[in-house]
Tab-separated table of C-alpha atoms in Angstrom:
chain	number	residue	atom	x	y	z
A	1	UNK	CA	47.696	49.772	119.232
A	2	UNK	CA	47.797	52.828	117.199
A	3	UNK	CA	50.078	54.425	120.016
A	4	UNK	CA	52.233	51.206	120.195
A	5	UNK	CA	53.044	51.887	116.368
A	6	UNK	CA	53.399	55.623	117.021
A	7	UNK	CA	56.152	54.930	120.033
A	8	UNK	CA	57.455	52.626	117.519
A	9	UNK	CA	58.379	55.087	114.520
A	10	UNK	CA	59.297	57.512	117.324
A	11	UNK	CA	62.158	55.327	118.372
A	12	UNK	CA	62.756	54.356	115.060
A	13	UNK	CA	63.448	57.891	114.079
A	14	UNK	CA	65.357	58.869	117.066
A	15	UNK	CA	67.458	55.686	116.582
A	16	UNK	CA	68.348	56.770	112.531
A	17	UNK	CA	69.210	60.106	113.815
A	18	UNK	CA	70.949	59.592	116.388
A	19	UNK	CA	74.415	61.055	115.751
A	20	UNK	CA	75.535	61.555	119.477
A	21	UNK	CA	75.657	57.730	120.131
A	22	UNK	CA	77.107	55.903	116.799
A	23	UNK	CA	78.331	52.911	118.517
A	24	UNK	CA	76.039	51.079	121.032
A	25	UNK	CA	77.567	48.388	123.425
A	26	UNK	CA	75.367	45.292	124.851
A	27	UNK	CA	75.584	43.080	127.276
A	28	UNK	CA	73.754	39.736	127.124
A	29	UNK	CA	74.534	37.002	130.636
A	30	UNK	CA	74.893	33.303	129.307
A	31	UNK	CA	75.924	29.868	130.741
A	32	UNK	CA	78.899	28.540	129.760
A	33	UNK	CA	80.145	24.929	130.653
A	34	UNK	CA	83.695	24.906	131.975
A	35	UNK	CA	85.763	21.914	131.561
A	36	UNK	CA	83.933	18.202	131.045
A	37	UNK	CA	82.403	15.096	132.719
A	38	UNK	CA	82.911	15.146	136.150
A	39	UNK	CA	84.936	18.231	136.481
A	40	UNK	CA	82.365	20.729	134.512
A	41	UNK	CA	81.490	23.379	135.826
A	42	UNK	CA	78.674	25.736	134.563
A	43	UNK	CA	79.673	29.960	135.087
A	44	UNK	CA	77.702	32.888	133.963
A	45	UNK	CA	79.617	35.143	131.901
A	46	UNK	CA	78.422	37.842	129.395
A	47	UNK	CA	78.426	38.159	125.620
A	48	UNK	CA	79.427	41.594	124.804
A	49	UNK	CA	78.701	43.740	121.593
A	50	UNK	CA	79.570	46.488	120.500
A	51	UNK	CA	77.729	48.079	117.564
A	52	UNK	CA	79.789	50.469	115.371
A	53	UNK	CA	79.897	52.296	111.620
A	54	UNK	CA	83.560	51.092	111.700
A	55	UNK	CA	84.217	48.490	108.691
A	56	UNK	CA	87.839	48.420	109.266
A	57	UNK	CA	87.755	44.484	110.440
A	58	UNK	CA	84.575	43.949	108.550
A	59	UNK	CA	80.964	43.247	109.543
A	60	UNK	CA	81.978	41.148	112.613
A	61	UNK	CA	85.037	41.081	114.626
A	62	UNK	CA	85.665	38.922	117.460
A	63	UNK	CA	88.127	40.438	119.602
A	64	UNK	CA	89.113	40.005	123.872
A	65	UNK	CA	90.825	37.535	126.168
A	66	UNK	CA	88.083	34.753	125.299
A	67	UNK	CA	88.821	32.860	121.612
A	68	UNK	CA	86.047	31.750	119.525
A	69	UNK	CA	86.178	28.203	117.671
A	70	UNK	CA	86.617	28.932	113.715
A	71	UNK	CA	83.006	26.781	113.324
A	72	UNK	CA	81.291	29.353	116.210
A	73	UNK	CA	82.914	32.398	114.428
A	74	UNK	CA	81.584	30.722	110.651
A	75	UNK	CA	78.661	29.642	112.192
A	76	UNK	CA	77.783	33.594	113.405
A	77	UNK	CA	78.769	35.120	110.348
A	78	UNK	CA	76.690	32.720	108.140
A	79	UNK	CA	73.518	31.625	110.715
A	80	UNK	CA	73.335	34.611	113.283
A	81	UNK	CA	74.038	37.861	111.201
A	82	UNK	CA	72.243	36.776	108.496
A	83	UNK	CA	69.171	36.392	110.709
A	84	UNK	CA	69.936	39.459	112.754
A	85	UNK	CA	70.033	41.367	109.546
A	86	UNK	CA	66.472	40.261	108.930
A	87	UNK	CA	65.467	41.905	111.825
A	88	UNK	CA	67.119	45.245	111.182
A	89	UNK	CA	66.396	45.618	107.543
A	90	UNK	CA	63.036	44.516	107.992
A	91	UNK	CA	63.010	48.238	110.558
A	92	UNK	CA	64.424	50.064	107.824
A	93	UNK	CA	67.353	50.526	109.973
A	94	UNK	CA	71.040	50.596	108.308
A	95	UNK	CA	73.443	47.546	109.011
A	96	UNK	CA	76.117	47.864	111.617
A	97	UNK	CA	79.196	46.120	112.210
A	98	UNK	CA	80.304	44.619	115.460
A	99	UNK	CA	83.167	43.338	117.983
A	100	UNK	CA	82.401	40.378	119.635
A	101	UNK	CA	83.335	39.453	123.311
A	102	UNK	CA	82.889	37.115	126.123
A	103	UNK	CA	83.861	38.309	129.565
A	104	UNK	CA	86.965	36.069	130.796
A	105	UNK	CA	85.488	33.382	132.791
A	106	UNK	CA	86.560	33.617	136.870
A	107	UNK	CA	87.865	29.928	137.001
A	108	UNK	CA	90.149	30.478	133.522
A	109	UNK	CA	90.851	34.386	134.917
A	110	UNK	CA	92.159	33.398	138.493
A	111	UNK	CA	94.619	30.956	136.509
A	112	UNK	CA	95.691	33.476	134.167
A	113	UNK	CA	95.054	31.469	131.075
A	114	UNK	CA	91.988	32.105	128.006
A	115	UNK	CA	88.756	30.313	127.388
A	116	UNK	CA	87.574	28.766	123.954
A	117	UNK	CA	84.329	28.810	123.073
A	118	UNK	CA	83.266	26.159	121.074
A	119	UNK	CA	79.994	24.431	120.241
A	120	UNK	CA	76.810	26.527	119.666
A	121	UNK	CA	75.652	27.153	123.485
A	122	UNK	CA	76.440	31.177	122.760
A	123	UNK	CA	74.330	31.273	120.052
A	124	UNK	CA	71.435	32.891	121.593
A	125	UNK	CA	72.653	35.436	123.435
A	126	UNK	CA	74.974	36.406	120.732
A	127	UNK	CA	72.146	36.829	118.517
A	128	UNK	CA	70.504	38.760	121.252
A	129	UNK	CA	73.458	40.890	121.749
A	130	UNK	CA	74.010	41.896	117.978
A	131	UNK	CA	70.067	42.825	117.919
A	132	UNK	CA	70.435	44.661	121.425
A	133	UNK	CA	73.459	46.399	119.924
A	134	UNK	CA	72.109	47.612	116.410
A	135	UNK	CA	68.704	48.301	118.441
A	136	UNK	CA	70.468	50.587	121.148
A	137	UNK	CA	67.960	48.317	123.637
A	138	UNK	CA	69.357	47.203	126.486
A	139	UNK	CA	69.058	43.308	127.782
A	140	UNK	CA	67.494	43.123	131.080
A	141	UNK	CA	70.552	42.133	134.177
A	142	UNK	CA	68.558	39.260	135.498
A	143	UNK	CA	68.325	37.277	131.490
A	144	UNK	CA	70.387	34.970	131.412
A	145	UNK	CA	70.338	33.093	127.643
A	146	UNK	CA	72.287	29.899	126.522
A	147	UNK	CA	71.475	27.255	124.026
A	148	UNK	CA	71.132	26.503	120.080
């Protein structure tokens, strides 16, 4: 245990210092449901964040091809950084700011048209993505994360 904690305040350290990497971006593979009813079709995409010092469109910016519902973006800025915050404060670490993305769905990118994303189905791997992020920890290729 007593090396776990020592590997712990190792990367800790390393991760305060590290001035060769500010930014860190994450990818995190989710299930998204494509149309509805009979039609629906579920994809895997990725949620992608990028962790940054840059406050220029404050703490989180949502940015790419793929739109976000106004209640998803409220619900991450009030629900999911909030919590994510927890988590990095509580390792001493200092807060980041990030940009948001989902990787344009196939079926919506073959027809040349965007995706919303609505309802709260991205909510876990966004919140894994913002932690992976400010953590500089990648997410394992073969997670795949969706629900609320």
């Amino acid at each position: 245990m007593k090396a776990v904690v020592l590997k712990l305040k190792s990367w800790i350290h390393n991760l305060e210092n590290n001035s060769e990497n500010p930014s860190f971006t994450s990818r995190v593979k989710t299930v998204l449901v494509y149309n509805q009813g009979r039609d629906s079709q579920a994809i895997i995409s990725s949620v992608v964040v990028r962790a940054s010092d840059d406050t220029k469109h404050g703490r989180i910016h949502f940015v790419g091809p793929v739109s976000f519902d106004q209640k998803v973006v409220d619900h991450v800025k009030e629900v999911i950084l909030p919590a994510s915050d927890i988590i990095i404060k509580g390792l001493q670490l200092p807060l980041k700011c990030f940009k948001i993305s989902v990787v344009n769905l196939e079926v919506t990118s073959m027809r040349d048209v965007g995706s919303i994303i609505s309802g709260f189905s991205a909510d876990a791997p966004i919140f894994l993505a913002i932690l992976s992020a400010a953590l500089q920890i990648e997410i394992p290729e073969d997670l795949v994360s969706t629900g609320h």
